[in-house]
PDB file of C-alpha atoms and ligand atoms in Angstrom:
ATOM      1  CA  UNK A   1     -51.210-110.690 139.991  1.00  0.00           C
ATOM      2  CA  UNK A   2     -51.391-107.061 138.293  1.00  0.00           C
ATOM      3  CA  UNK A   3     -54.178-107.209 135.484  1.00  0.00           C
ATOM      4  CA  UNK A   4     -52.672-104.560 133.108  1.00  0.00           C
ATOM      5  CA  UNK A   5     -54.473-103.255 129.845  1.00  0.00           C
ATOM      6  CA  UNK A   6     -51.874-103.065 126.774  1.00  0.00           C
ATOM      7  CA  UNK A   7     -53.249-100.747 123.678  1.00  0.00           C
ATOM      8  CA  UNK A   8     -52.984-103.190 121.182  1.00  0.00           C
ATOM      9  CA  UNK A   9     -50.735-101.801 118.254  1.00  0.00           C
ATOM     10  CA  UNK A  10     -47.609-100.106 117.797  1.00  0.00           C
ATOM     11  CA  UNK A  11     -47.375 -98.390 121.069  1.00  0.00           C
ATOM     12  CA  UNK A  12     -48.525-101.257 122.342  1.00  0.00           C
ATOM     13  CA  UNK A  13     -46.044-103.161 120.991  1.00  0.00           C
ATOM     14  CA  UNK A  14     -43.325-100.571 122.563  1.00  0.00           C
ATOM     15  CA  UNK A  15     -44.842-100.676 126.485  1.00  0.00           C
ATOM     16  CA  UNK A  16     -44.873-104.455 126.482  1.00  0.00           C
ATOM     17  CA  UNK A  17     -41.477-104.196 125.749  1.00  0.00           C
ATOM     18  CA  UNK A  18     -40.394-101.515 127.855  1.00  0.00           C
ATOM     19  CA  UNK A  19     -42.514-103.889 130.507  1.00  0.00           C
ATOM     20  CA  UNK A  20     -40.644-106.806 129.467  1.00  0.00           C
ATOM     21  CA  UNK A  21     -37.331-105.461 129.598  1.00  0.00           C
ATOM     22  CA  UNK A  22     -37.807-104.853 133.588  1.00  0.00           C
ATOM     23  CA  UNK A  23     -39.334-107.925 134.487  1.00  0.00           C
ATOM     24  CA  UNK A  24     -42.766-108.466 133.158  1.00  0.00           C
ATOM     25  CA  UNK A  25     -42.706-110.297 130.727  1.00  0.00           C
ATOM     26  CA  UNK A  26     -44.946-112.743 128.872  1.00  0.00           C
ATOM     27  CA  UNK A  27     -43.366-114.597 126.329  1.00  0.00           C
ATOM     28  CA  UNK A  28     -47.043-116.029 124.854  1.00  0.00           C
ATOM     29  CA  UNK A  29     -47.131-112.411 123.503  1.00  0.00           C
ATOM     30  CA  UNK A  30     -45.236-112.726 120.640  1.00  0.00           C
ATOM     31  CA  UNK A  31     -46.885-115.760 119.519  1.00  0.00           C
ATOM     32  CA  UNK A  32     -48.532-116.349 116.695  1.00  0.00           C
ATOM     33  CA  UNK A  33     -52.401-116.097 118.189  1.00  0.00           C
ATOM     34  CA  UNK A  34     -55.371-114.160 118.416  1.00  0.00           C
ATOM     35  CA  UNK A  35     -55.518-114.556 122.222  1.00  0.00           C
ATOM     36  CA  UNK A  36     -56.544-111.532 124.287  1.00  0.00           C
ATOM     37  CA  UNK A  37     -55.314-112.754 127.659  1.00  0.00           C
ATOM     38  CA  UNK A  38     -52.165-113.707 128.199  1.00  0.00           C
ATOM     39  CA  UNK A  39     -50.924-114.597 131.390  1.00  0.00           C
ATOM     40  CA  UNK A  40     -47.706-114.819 133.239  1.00  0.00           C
ATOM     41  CA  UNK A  41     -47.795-116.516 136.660  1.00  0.00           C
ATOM     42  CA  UNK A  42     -44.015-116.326 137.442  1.00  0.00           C
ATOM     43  CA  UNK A  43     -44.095-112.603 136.389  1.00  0.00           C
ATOM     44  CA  UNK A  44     -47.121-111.402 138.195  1.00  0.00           C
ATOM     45  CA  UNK A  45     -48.598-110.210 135.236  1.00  0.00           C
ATOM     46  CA  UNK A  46     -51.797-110.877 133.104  1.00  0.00           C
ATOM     47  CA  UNK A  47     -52.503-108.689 129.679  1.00  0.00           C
ATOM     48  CA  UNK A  48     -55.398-107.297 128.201  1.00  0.00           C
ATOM     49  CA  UNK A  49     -54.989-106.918 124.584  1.00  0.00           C
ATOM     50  CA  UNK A  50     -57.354-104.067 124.052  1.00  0.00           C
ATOM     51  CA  UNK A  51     -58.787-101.485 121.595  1.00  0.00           C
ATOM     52  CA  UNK A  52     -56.488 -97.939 122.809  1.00  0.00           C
ATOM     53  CA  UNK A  53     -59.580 -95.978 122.619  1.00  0.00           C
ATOM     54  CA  UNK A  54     -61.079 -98.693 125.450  1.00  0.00           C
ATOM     55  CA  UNK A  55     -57.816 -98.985 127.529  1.00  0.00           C
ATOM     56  CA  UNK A  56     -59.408 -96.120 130.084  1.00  0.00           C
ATOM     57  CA  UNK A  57     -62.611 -97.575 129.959  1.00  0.00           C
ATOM     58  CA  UNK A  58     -61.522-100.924 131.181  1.00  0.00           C
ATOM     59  CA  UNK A  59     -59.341 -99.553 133.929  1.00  0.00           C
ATOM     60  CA  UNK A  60     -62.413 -97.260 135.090  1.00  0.00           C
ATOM     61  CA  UNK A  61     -64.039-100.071 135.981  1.00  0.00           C
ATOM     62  CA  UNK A  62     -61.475-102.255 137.612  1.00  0.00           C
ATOM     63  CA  UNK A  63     -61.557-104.767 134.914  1.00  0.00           C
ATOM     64  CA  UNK A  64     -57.808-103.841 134.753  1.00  0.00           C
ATOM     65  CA  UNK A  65     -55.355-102.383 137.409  1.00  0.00           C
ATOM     66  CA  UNK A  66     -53.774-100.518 135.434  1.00  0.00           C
ATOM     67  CA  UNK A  67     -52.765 -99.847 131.599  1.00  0.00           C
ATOM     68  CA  UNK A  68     -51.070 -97.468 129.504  1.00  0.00           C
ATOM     69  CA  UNK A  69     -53.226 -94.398 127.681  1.00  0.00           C
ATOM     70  CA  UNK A  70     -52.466 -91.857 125.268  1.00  0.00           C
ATOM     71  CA  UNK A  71     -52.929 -88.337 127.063  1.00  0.00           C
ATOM     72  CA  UNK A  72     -55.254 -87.660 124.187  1.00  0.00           C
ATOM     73  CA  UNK A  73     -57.691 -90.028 125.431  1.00  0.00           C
ATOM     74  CA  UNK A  74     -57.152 -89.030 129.198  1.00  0.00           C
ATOM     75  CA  UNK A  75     -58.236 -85.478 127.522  1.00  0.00           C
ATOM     76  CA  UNK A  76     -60.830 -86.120 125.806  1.00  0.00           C
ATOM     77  CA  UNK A  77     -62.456 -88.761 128.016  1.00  0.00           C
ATOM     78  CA  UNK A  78     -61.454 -87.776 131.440  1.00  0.00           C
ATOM     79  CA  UNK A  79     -62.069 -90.500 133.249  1.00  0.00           C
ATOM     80  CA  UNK A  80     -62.132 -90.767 136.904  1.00  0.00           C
ATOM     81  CA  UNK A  81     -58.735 -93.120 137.320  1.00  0.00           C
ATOM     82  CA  UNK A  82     -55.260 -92.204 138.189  1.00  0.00           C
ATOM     83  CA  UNK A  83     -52.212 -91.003 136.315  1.00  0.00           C
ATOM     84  CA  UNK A  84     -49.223 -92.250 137.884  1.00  0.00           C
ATOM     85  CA  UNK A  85     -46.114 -91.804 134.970  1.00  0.00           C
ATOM     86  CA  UNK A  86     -45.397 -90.257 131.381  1.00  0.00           C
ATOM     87  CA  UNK A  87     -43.842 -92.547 129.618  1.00  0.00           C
ATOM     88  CA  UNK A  88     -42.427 -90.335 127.150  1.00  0.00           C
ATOM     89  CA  UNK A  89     -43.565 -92.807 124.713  1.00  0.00           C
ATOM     90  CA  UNK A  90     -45.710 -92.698 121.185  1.00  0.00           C
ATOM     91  CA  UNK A  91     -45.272 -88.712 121.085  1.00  0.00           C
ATOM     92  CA  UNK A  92     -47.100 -86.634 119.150  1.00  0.00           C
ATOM     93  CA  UNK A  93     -49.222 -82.740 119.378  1.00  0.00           C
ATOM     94  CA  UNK A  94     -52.759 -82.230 119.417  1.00  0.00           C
ATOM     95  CA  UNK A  95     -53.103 -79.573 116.826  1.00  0.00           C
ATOM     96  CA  UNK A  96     -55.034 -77.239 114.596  1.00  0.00           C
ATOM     97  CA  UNK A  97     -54.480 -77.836 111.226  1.00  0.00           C
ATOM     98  CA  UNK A  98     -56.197 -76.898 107.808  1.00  0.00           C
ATOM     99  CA  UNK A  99     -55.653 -76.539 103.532  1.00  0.00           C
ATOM    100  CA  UNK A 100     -52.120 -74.486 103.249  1.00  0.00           C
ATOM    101  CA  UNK A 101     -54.187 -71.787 101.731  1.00  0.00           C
ATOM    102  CA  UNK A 102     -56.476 -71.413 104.418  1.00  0.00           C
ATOM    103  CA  UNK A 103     -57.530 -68.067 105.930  1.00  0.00           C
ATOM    104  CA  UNK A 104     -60.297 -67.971 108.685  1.00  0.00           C
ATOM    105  CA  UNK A 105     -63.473 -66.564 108.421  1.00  0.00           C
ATOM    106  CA  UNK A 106     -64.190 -64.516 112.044  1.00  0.00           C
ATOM    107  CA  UNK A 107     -67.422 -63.857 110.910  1.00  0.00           C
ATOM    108  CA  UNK A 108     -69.083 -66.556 111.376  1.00  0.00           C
ATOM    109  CA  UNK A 109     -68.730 -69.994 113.508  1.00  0.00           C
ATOM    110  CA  UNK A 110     -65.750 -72.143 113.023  1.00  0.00           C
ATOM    111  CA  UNK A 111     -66.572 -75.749 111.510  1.00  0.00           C
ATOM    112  CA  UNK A 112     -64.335 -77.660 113.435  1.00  0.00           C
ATOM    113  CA  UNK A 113     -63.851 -81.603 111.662  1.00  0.00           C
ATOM    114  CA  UNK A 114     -62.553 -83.838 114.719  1.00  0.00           C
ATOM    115  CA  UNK A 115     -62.420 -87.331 116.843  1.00  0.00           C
ATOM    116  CA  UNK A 116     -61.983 -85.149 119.834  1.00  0.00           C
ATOM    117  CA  UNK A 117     -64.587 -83.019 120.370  1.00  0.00           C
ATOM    118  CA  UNK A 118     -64.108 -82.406 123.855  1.00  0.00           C
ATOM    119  CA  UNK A 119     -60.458 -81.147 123.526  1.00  0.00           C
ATOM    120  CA  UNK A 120     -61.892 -79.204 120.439  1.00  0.00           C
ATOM    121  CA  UNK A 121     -64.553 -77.714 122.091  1.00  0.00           C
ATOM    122  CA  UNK A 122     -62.595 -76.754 125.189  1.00  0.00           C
ATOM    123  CA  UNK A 123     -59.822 -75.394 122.637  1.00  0.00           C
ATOM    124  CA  UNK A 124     -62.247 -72.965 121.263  1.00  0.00           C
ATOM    125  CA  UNK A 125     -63.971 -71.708 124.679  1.00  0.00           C
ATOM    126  CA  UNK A 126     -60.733 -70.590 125.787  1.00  0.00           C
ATOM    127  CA  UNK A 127     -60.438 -68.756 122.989  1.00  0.00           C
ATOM    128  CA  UNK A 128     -63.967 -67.494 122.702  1.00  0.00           C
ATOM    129  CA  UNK A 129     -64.239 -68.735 119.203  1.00  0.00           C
ATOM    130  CA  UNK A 130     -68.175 -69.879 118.158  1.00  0.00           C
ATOM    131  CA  UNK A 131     -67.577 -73.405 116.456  1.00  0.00           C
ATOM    132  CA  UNK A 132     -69.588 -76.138 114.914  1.00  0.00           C
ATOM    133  CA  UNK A 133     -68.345 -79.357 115.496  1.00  0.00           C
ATOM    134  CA  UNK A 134     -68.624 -82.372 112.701  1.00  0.00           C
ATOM    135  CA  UNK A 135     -67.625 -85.450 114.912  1.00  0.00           C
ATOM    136  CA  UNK A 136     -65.952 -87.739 112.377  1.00  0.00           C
ATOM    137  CA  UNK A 137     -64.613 -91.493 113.335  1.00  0.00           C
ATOM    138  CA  UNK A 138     -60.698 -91.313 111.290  1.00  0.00           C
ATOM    139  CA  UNK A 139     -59.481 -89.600 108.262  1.00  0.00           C
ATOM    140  CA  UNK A 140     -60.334 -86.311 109.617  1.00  0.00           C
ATOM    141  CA  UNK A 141     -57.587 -84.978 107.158  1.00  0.00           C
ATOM    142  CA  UNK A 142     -60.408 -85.396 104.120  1.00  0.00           C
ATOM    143  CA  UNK A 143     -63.198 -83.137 105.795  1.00  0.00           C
ATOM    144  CA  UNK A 144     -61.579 -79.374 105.127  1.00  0.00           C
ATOM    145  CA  UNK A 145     -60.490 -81.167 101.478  1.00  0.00           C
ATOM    146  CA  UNK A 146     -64.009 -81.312 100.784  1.00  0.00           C
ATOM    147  CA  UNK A 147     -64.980 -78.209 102.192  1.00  0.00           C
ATOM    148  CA  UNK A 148     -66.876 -80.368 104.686  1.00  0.00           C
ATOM    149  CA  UNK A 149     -64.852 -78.136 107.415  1.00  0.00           C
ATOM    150  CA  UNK A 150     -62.641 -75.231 107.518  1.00  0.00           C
ATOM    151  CA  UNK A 151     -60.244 -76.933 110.018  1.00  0.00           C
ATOM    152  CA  UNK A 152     -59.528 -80.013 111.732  1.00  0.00           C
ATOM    153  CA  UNK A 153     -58.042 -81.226 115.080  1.00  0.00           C
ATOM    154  CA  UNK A 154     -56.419 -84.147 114.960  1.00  0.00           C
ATOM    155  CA  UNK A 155     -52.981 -85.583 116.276  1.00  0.00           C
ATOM    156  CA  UNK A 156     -50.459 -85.034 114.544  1.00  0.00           C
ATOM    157  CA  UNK A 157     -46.904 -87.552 114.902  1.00  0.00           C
ATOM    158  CA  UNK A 158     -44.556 -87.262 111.555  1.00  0.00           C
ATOM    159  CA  UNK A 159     -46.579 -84.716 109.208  1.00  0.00           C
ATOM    160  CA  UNK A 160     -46.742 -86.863 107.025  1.00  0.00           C
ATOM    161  CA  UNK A 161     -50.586 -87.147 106.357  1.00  0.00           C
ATOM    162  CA  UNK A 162     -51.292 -83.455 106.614  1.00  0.00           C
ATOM    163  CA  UNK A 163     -48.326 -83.382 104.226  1.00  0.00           C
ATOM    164  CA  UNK A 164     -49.226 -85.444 101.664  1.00  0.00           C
ATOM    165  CA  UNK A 165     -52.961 -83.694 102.032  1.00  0.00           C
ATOM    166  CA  UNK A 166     -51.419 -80.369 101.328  1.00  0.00           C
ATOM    167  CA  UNK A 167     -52.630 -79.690 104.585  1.00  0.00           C
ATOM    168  CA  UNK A 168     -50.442 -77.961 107.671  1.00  0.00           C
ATOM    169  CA  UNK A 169     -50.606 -77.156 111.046  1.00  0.00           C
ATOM    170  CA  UNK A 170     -52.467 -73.784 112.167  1.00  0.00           C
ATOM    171  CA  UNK A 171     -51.581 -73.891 116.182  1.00  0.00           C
ATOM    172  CA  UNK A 172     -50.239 -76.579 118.522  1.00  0.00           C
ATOM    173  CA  UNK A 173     -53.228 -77.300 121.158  1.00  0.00           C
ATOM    174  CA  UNK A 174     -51.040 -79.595 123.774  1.00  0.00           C
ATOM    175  CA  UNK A 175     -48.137 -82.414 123.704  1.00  0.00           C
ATOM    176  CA  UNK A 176     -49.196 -85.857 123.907  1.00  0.00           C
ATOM    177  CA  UNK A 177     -47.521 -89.053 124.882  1.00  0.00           C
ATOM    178  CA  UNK A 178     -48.396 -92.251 126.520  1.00  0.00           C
ATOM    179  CA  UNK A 179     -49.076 -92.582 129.944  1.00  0.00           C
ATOM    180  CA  UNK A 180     -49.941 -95.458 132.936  1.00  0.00           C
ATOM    181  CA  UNK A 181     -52.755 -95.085 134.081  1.00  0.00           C
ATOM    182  CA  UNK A 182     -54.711 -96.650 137.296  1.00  0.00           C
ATOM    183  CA  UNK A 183     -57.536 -98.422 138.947  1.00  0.00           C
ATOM    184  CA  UNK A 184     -58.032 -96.103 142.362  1.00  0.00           C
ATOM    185  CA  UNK A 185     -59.015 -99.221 144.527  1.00  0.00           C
ATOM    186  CA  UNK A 186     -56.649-100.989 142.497  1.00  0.00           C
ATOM    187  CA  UNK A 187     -54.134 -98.448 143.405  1.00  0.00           C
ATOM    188  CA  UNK A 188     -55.163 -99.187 146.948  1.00  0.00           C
ATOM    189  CA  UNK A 189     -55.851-102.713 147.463  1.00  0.00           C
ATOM    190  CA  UNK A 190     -52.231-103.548 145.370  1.00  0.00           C
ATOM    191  CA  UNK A 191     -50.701-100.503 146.066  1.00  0.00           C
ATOM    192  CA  UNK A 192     -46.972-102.095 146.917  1.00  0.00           C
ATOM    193  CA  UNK A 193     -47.410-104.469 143.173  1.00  0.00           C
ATOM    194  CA  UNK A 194     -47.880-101.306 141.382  1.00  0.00           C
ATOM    195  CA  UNK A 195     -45.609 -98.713 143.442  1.00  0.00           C
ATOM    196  CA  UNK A 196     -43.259-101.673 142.797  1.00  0.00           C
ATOM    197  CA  UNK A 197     -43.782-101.730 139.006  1.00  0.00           C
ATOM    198  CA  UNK A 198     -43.334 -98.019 138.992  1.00  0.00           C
ATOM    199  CA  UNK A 199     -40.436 -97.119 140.647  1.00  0.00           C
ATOM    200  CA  UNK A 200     -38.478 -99.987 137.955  1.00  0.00           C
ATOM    201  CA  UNK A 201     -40.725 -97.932 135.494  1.00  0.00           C
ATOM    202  CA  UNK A 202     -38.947 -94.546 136.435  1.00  0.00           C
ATOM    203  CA  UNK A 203     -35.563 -95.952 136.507  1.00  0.00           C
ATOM    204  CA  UNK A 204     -35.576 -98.083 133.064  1.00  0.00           C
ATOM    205  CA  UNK A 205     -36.907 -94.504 131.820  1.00  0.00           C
ATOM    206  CA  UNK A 206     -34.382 -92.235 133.637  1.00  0.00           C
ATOM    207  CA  UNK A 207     -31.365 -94.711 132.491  1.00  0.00           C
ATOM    208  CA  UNK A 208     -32.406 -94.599 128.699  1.00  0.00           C
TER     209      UNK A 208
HETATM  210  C1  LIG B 301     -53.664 -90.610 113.147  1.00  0.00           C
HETATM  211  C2  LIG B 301     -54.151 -89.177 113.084  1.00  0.00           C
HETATM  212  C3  LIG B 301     -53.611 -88.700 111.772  1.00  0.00           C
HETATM  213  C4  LIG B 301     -52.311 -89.479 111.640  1.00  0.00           C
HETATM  214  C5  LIG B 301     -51.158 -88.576 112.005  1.00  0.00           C
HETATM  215  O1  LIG B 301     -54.523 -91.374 112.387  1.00  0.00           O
HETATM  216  O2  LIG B 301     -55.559 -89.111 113.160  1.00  0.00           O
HETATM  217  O3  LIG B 301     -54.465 -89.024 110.706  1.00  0.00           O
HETATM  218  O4  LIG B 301     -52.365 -90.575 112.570  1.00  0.00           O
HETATM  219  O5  LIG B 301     -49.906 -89.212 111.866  1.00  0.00           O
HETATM  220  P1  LIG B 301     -48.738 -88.594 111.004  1.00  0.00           P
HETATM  221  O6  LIG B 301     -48.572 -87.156 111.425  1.00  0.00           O
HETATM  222  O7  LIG B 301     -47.542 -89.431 111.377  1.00  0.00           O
HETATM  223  O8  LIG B 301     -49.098 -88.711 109.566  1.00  0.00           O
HETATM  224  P2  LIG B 301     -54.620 -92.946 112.497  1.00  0.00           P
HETATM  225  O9  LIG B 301     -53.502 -93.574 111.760  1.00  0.00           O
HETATM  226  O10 LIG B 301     -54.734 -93.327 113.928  1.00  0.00           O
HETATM  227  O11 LIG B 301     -55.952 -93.269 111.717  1.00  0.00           O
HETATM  228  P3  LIG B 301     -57.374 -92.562 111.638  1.00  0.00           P
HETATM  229  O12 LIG B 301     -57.336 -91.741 110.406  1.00  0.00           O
HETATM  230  O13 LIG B 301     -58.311 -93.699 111.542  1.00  0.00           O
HETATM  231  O14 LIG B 301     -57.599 -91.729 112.874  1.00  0.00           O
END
C-alpha cells in the first residue's frame, strides 16, 4: 500500500486524475464527503487530502510515501525528501512584480512584500540587493498598493491578479510546476511500488 499525499484543490484535483487514469484510482474521492483518507485496497493506494503548503511536511516525516509539491514549496522549504518527476502540471513563474509605474529606489533597501521569503531573500543575495522583507500570509498583490512595499514576489499563473491590480511583472525569478515528491526510507523500503508508479507516471506524461 503506497500512502500518497494529494494537495487538496485544483491541482489536486488534476494529479488524482492523472493518478487515476493509470491505475490508481479511488473512486470514494469524488464523493460527496469531508473524509481525509480515502483508501483503495485493490489499487494499492491510500490518500491524504492535505493542506499544499503541508504536503512536504507530511512526506518529511514518513507520514506519507510520497505526494505531489509545487516546486515553490520545494524552494522555499527545502526539505530533506526526494524529487523523483516534474509533472509539468499547475505551471506558473515565481516573479518580481510591482505598481506599472514603479521605478526602484537603489538607494536604499528594497521592501520586499512576500509568502516566500526564502526564495526572496536568496533572489536578492544573488543580486547583492539590501532588502527588507514584510512576510505576508496571501494577497501579497495589496502591500506595494498601499505603499506597504515597493515590490512583491509572488507566483504568478494567468496575470490576471497583478492585472486587475494595475500591477506587472518586473523579472521572472524561476518556472514552477508540480512535482512528486518522496519519503527517502519510503523510497527504500517500497522502492519497486513507487519505481512502479513512476515509470506509468513518465509514460502517461510522455504520450500526452
Ligand atoms: C496566488 C498568487 C497570486 C495568484 C496568481 O494566490 O499568490 O495572488 O494566485 O494567479 P494569477 O496570475 O492566475 O492571477 P492564491 O489564489 O493562492 O491566494 P493567496 O492570495 O491567498 O496567496
Amino acid at each position: 500500500m503506497l500512502n500518497i499525499a494529494l494537495p487538496k484543490g485544483r491541482l489536486g484535483d488534476k494529479v488524482y486524475d492523472l493518478l487515476a487514469g493509470i491505475g490508481y484510482d479511488c473512486s470514494e474521492i469524488y464523493d460527496d464527503n469531508r473524509k481525509l483518507i480515502v483508501t483503495n485496497e485493490k489499487s494499492g493506494v491510500c490518500y491524504l487530502l492535505v493542506k499544499p503548503s503541508d504536503v512536504a511536511i507530511y512526506i518529511e516525516h514518513g507520514a506519507a510515501d510520497i505526494g505531489i509539491v509545487g516546486k515553490d514549496i520545494l524552494e522555499e522549504s527545502r526539505p530533506d525528501i526526494y524529487e523523483l518527476l516534474d509533472l509539468k502540471l499547475g505551471k506558473c513563474n515565481m516573479c518580481v512584480a510591482a505598481p506599472e509605474s514603479y521605478i526602484e529606489d537603489l538607494d536604499r533597501p528594497l521592501r520586499v512584500a512576500t509568502k516566500f521569503t526564502n526564495i526572496a531573500k536568496n533572489y536578492y543575495i544573488s543580486l547583492n540587493r539590501e532588502i527588507e522583507i514584510i512576510k505576508l500570509n496571501g494577497s501579497i498583490e495589496i502591500a506595494p498598493l498601499l505603499g506597504l512595499s515597493d515590490v512583491i514576489v509572488d507566483i504568478v499563473e494567468t496575470g490576471t491578479t497583478l492585472r486587475e491590480n494595475h500591477l506587472k511583472v518586473f523579472e521572472k525569478i524561476m518556472p514552477i510546476s508540480a512535482r512528486l515528491v518522496a519519503n527517502k526510507s519510503s523510497y527504500k523500503f517500497k522502492n519497486a511500488e513507487i519505481l512502479n508508479l513512476v515509470t506509468k507516471l513518465e509514460k502517461e506524461l510522455a504520450d500526452k
